[in-house]
JSON list of C-alpha atoms in Angstrom, two decimals:
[
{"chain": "A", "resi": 1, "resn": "UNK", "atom": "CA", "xyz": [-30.39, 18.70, 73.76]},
{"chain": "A", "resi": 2, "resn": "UNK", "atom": "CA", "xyz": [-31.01, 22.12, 72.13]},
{"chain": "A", "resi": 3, "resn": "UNK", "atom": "CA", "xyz": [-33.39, 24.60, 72.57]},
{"chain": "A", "resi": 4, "resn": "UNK", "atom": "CA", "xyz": [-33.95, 24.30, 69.01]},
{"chain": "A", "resi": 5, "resn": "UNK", "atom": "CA", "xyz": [-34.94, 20.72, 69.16]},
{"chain": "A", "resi": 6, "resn": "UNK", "atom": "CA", "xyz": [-36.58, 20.47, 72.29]},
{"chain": "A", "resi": 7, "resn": "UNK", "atom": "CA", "xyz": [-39.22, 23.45, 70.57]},
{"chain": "A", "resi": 8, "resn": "UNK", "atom": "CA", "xyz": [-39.45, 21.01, 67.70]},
{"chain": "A", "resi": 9, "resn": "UNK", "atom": "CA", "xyz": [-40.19, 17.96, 69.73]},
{"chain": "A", "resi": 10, "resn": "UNK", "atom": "CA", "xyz": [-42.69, 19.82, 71.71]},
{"chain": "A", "resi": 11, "resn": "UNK", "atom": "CA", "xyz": [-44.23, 21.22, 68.79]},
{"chain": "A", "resi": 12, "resn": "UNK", "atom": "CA", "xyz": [-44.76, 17.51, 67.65]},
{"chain": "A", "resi": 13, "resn": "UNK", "atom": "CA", "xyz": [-46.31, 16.46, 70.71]},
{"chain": "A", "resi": 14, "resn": "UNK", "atom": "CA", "xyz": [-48.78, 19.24, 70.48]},
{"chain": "A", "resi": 15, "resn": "UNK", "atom": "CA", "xyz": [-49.72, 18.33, 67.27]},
{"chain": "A", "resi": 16, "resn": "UNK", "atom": "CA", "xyz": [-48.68, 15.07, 66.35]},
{"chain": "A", "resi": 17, "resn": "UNK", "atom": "CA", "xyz": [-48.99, 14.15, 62.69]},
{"chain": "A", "resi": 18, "resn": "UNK", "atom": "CA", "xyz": [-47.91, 17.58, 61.82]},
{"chain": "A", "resi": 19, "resn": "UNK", "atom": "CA", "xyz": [-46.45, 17.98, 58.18]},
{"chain": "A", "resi": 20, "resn": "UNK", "atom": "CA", "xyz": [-42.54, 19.11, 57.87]},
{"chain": "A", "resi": 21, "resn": "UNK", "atom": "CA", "xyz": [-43.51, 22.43, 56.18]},
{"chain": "A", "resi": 22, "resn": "UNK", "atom": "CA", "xyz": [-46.09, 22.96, 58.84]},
{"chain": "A", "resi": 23, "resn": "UNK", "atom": "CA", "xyz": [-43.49, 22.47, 61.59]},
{"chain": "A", "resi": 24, "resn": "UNK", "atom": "CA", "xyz": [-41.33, 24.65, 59.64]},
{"chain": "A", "resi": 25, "resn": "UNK", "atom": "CA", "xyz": [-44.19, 27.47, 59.42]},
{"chain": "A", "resi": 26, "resn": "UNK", "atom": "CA", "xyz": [-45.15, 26.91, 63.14]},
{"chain": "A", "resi": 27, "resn": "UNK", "atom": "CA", "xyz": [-41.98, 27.07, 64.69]},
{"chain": "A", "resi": 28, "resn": "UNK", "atom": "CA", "xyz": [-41.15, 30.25, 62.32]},
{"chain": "A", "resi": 29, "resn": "UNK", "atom": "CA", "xyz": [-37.10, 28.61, 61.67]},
{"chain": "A", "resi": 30, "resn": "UNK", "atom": "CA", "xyz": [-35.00, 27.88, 58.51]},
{"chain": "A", "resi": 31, "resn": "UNK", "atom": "CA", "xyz": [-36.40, 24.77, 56.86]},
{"chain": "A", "resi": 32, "resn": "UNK", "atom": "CA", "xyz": [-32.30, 23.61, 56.93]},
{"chain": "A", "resi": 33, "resn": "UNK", "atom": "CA", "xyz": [-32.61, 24.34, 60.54]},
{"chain": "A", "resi": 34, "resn": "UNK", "atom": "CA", "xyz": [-35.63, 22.29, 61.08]},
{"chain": "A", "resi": 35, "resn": "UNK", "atom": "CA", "xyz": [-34.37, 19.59, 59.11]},
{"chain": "A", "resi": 36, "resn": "UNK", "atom": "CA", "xyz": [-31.44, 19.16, 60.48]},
{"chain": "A", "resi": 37, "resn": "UNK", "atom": "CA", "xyz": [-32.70, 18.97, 64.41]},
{"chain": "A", "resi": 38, "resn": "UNK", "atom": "CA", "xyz": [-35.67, 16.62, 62.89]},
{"chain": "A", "resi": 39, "resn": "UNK", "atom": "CA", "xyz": [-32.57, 14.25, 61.73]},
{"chain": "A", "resi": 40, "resn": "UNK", "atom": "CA", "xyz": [-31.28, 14.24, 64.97]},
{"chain": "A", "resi": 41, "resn": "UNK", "atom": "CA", "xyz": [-34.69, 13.83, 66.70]},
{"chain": "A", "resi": 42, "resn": "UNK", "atom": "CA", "xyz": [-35.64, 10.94, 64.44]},
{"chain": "A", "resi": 43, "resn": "UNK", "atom": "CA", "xyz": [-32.03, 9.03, 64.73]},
{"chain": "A", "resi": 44, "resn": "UNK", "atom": "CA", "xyz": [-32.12, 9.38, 68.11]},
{"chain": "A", "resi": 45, "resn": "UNK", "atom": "CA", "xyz": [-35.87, 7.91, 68.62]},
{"chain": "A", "resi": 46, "resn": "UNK", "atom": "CA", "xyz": [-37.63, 11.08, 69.98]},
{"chain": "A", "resi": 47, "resn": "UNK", "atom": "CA", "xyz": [-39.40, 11.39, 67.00]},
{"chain": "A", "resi": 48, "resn": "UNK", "atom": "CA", "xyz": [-41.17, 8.76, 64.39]},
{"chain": "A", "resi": 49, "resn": "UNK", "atom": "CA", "xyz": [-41.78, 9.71, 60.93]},
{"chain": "A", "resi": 50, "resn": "UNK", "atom": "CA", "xyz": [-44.25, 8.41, 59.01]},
{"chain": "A", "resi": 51, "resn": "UNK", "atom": "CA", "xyz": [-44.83, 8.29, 54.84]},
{"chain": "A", "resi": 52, "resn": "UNK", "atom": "CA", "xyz": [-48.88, 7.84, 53.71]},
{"chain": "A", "resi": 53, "resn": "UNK", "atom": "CA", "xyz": [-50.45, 8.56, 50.85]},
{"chain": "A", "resi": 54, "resn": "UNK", "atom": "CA", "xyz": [-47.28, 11.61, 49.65]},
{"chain": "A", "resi": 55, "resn": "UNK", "atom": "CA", "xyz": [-47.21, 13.31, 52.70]},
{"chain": "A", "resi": 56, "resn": "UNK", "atom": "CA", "xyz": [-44.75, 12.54, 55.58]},
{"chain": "A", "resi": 57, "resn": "UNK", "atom": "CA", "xyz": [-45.76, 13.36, 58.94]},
{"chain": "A", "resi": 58, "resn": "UNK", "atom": "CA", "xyz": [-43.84, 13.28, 62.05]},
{"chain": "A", "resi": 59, "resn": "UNK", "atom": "CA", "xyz": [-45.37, 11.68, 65.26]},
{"chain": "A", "resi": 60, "resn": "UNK", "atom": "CA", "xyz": [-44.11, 11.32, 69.12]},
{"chain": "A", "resi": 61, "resn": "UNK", "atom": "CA", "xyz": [-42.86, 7.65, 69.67]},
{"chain": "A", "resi": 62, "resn": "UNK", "atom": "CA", "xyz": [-45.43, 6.71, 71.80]},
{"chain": "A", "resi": 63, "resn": "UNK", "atom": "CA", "xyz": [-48.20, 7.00, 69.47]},
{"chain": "A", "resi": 64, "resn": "UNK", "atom": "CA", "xyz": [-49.09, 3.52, 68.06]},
{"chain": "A", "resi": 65, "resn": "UNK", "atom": "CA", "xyz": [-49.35, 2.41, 64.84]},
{"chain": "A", "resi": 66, "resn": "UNK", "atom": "CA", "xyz": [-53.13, 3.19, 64.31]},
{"chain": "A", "resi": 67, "resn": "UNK", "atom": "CA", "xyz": [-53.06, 6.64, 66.08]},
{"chain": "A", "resi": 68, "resn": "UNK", "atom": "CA", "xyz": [-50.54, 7.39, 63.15]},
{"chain": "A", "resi": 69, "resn": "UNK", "atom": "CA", "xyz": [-52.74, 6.47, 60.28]},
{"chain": "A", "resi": 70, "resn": "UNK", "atom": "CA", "xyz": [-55.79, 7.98, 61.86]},
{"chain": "A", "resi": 71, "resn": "UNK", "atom": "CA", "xyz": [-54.26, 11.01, 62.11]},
{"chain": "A", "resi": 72, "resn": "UNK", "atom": "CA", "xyz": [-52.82, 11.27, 59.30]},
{"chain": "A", "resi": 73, "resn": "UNK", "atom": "CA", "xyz": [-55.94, 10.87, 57.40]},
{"chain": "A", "resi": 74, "resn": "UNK", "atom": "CA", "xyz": [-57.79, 13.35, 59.12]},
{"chain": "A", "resi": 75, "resn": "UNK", "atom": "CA", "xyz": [-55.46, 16.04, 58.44]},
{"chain": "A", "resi": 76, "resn": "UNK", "atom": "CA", "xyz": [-56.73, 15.40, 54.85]},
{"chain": "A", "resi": 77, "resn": "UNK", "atom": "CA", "xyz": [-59.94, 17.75, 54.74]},
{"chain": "A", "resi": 78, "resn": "UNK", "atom": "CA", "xyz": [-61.87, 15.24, 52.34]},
{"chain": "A", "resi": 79, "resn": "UNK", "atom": "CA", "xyz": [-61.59, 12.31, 54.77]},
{"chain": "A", "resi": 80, "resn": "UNK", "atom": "CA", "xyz": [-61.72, 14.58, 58.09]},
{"chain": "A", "resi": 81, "resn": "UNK", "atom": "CA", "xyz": [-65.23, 15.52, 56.68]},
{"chain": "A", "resi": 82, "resn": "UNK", "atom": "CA", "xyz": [-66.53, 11.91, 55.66]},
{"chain": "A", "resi": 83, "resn": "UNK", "atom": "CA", "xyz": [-65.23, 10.68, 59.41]},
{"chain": "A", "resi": 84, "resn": "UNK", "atom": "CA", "xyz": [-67.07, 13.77, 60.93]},
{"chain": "A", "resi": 85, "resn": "UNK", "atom": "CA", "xyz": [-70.04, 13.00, 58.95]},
{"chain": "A", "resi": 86, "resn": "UNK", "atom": "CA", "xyz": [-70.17, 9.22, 59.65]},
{"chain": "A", "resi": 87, "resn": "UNK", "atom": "CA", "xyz": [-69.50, 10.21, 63.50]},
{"chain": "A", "resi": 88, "resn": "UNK", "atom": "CA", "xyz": [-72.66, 12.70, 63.55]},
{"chain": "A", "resi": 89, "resn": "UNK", "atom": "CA", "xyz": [-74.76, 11.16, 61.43]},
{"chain": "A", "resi": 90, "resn": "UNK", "atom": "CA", "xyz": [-74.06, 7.06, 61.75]},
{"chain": "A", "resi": 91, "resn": "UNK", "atom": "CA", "xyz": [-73.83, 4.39, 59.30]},
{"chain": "A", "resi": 92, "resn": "UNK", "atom": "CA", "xyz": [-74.16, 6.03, 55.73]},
{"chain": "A", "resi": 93, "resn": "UNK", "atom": "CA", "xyz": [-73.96, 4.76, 52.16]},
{"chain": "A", "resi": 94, "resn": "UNK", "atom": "CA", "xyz": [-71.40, 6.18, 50.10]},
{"chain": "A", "resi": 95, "resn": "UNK", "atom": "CA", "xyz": [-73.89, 7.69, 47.44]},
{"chain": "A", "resi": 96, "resn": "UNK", "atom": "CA", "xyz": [-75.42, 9.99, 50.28]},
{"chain": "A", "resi": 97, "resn": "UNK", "atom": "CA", "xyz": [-71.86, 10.97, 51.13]},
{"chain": "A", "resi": 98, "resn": "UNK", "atom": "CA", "xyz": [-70.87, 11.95, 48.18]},
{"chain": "A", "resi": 99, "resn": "UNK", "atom": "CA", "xyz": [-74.21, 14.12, 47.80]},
{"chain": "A", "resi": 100, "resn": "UNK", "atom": "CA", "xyz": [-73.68, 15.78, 51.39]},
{"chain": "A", "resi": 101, "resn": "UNK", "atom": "CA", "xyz": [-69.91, 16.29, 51.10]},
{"chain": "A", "resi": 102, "resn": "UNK", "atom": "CA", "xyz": [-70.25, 17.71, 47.30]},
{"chain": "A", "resi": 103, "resn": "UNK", "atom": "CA", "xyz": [-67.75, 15.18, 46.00]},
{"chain": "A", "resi": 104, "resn": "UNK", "atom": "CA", "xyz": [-67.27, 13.28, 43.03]},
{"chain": "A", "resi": 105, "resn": "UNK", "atom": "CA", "xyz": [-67.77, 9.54, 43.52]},
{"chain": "A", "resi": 106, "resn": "UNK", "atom": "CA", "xyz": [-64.04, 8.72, 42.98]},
{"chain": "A", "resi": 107, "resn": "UNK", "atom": "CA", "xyz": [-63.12, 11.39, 45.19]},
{"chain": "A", "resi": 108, "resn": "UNK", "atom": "CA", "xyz": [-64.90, 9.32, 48.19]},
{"chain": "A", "resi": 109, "resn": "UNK", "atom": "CA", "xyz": [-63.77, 6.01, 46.56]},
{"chain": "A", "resi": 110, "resn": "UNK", "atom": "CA", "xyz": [-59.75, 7.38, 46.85]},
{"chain": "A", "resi": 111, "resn": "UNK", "atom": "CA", "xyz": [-60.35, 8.29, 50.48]},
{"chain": "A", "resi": 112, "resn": "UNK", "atom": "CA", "xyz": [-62.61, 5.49, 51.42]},
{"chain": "A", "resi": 113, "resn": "UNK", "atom": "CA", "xyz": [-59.47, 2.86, 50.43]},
{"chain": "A", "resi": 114, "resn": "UNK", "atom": "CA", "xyz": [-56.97, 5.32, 52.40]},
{"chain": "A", "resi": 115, "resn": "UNK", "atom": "CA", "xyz": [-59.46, 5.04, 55.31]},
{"chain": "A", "resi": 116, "resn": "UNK", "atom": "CA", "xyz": [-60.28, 1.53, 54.92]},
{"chain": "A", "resi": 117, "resn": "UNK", "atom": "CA", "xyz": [-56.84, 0.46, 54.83]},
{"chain": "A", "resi": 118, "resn": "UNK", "atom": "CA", "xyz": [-56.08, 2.37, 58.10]},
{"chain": "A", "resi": 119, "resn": "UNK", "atom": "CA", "xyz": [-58.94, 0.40, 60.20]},
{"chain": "A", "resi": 120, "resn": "UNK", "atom": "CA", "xyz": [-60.56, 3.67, 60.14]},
{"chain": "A", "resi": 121, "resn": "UNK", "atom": "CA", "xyz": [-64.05, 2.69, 58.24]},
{"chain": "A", "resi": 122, "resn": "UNK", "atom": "CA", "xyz": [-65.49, -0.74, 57.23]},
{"chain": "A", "resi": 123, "resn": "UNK", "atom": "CA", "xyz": [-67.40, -1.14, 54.47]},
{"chain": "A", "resi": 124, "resn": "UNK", "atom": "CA", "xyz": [-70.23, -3.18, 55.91]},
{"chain": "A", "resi": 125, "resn": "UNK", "atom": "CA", "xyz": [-72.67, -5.24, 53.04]},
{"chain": "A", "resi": 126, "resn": "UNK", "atom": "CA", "xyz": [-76.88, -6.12, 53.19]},
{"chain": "A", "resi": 127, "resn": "UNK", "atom": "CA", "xyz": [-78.42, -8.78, 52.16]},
{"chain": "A", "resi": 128, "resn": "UNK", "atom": "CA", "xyz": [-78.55, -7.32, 48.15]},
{"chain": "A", "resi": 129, "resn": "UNK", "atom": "CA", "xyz": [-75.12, -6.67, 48.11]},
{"chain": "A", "resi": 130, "resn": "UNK", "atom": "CA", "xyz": [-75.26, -2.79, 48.90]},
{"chain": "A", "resi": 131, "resn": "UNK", "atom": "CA", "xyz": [-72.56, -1.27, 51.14]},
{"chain": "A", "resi": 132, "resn": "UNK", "atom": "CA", "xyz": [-73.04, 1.04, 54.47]},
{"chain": "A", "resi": 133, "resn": "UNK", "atom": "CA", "xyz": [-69.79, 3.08, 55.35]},
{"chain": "A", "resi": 134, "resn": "UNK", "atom": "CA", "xyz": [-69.63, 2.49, 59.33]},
{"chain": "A", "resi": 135, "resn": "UNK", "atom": "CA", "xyz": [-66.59, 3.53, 61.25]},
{"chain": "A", "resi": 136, "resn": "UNK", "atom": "CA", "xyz": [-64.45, 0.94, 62.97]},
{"chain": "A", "resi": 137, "resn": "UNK", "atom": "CA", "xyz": [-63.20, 2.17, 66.15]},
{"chain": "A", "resi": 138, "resn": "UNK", "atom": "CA", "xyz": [-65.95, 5.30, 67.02]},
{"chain": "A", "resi": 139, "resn": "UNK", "atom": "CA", "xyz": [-64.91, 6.89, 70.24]},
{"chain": "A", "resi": 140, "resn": "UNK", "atom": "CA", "xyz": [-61.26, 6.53, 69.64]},
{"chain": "A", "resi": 141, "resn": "UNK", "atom": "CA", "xyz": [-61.71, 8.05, 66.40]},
{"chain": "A", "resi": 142, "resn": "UNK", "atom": "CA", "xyz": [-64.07, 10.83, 68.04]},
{"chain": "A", "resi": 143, "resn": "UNK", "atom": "CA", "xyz": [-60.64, 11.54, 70.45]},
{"chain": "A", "resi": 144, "resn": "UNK", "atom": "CA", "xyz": [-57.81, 11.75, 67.37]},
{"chain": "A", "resi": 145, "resn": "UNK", "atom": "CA", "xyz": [-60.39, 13.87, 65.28]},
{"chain": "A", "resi": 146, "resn": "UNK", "atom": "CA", "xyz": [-61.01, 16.31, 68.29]},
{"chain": "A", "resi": 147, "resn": "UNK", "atom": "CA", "xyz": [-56.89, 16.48, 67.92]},
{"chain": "A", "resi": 148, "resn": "UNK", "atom": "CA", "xyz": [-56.58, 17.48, 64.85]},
{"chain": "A", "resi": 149, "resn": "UNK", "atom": "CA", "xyz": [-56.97, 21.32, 63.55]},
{"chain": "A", "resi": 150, "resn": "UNK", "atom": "CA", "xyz": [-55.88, 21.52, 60.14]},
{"chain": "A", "resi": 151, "resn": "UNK", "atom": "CA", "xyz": [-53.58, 24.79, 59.07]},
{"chain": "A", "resi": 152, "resn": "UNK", "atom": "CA", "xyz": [-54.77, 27.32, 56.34]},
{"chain": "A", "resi": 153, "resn": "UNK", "atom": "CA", "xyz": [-52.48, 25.66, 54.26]},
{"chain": "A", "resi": 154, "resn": "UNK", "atom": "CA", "xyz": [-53.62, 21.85, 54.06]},
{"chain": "A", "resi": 155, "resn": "UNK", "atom": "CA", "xyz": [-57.13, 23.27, 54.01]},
{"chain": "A", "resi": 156, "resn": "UNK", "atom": "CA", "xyz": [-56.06, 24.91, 50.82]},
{"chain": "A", "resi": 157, "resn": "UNK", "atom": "CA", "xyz": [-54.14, 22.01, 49.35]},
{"chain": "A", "resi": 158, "resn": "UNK", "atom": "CA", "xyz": [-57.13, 19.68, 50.22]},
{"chain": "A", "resi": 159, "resn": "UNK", "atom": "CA", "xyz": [-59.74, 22.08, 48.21]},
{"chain": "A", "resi": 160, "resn": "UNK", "atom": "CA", "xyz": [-57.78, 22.68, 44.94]},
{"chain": "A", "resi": 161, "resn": "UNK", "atom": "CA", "xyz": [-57.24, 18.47, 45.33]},
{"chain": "A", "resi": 162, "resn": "UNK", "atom": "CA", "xyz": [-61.14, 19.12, 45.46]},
{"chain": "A", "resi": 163, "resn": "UNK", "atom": "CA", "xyz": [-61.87, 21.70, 42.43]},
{"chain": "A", "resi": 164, "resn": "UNK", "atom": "CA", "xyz": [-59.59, 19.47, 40.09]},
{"chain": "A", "resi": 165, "resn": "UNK", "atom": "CA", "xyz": [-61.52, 16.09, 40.84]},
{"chain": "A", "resi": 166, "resn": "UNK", "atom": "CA", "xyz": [-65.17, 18.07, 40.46]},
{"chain": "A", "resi": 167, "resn": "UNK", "atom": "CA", "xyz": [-63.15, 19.55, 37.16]},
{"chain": "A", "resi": 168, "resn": "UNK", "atom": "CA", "xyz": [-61.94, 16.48, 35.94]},
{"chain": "A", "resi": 169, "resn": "UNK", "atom": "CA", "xyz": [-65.54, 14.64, 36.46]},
{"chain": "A", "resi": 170, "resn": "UNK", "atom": "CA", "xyz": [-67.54, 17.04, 34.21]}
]
């Protein structure tokens, strides 16, 4: 195997869920170069590549199917916050997230369903009917969050996603 691709898978395995441009920026190569080795890494099973929500990220083989999702959603800023809030703060209703995280309500709603559908939060109902955001698997999503550091550049991405949602609202 190359030098080339064994920086790439290694790069990967330190952050796994990274995004392609991310890798590129990283690893400081062409994005041609990258591709190519990342077609040879992925047809050759050292890599898995996944596609949620428009972004493709690129995981080691050995992480399972809801390591990948979980990940993958907290490298979004909007849902990294809700999870971090949810694992400080406990059960919470989606009203006083969207107050504390300065969201508009369909903001939380788009990220709840990502979240929701990855077995990352339940939406968990009272007696009236009213719904308490709890996560589903705590400490393992304590462990993937700890994993994740988002770049400059999906921090930006994830607050102009942000300013044209609170735009849009008003």
């Amino acid at each position: 195997m190359s030098a080339t691709r064994t920086r790439i898978e290694q790069q990967v395995e330190s952050d796994p869920g990274v995004h392609f441009n991310e890798l590129v920026r990283s690893l400081d190569l062409a994005s041609g170069q990258v591709q190519y080795h990342m077609g040879r890494l992925l047809d050759s099973d050292r890599l898995v590549r996944e596609n949620l929500y428009g972004r493709t990220h690129y995981f080691p083989p050995d992480t399972d199917e809801w390591e990948r999702g979980a990940l993958a959603m907290c490298r979004r800023e909007t849902a990294r916050d809700l999870i971090a809030m949810l694992l400080v703060y406990g059960p919470k209703r989606p009203a006083d997230l969207t107050d504390e995280l300065g969201v508009a309500r369909s903001t939380l709603e788009y990220h709840l369903n990502h979240l929701t559908e990855q077995d990352l939060v339940r939406k968990e109902r009272d007696d009236r009917g009213r719904v308490t955001l709890v996560l589903a698997r705590p400490e393992a999503t304590a462990r993937l969050l700890d994993a994740v550091e988002p770049s400059i550049p999906e921090r930006l991405v994830d607050r102009f996603t942000r300013l044209v949602d609170n735009m849009l609202a008003e």
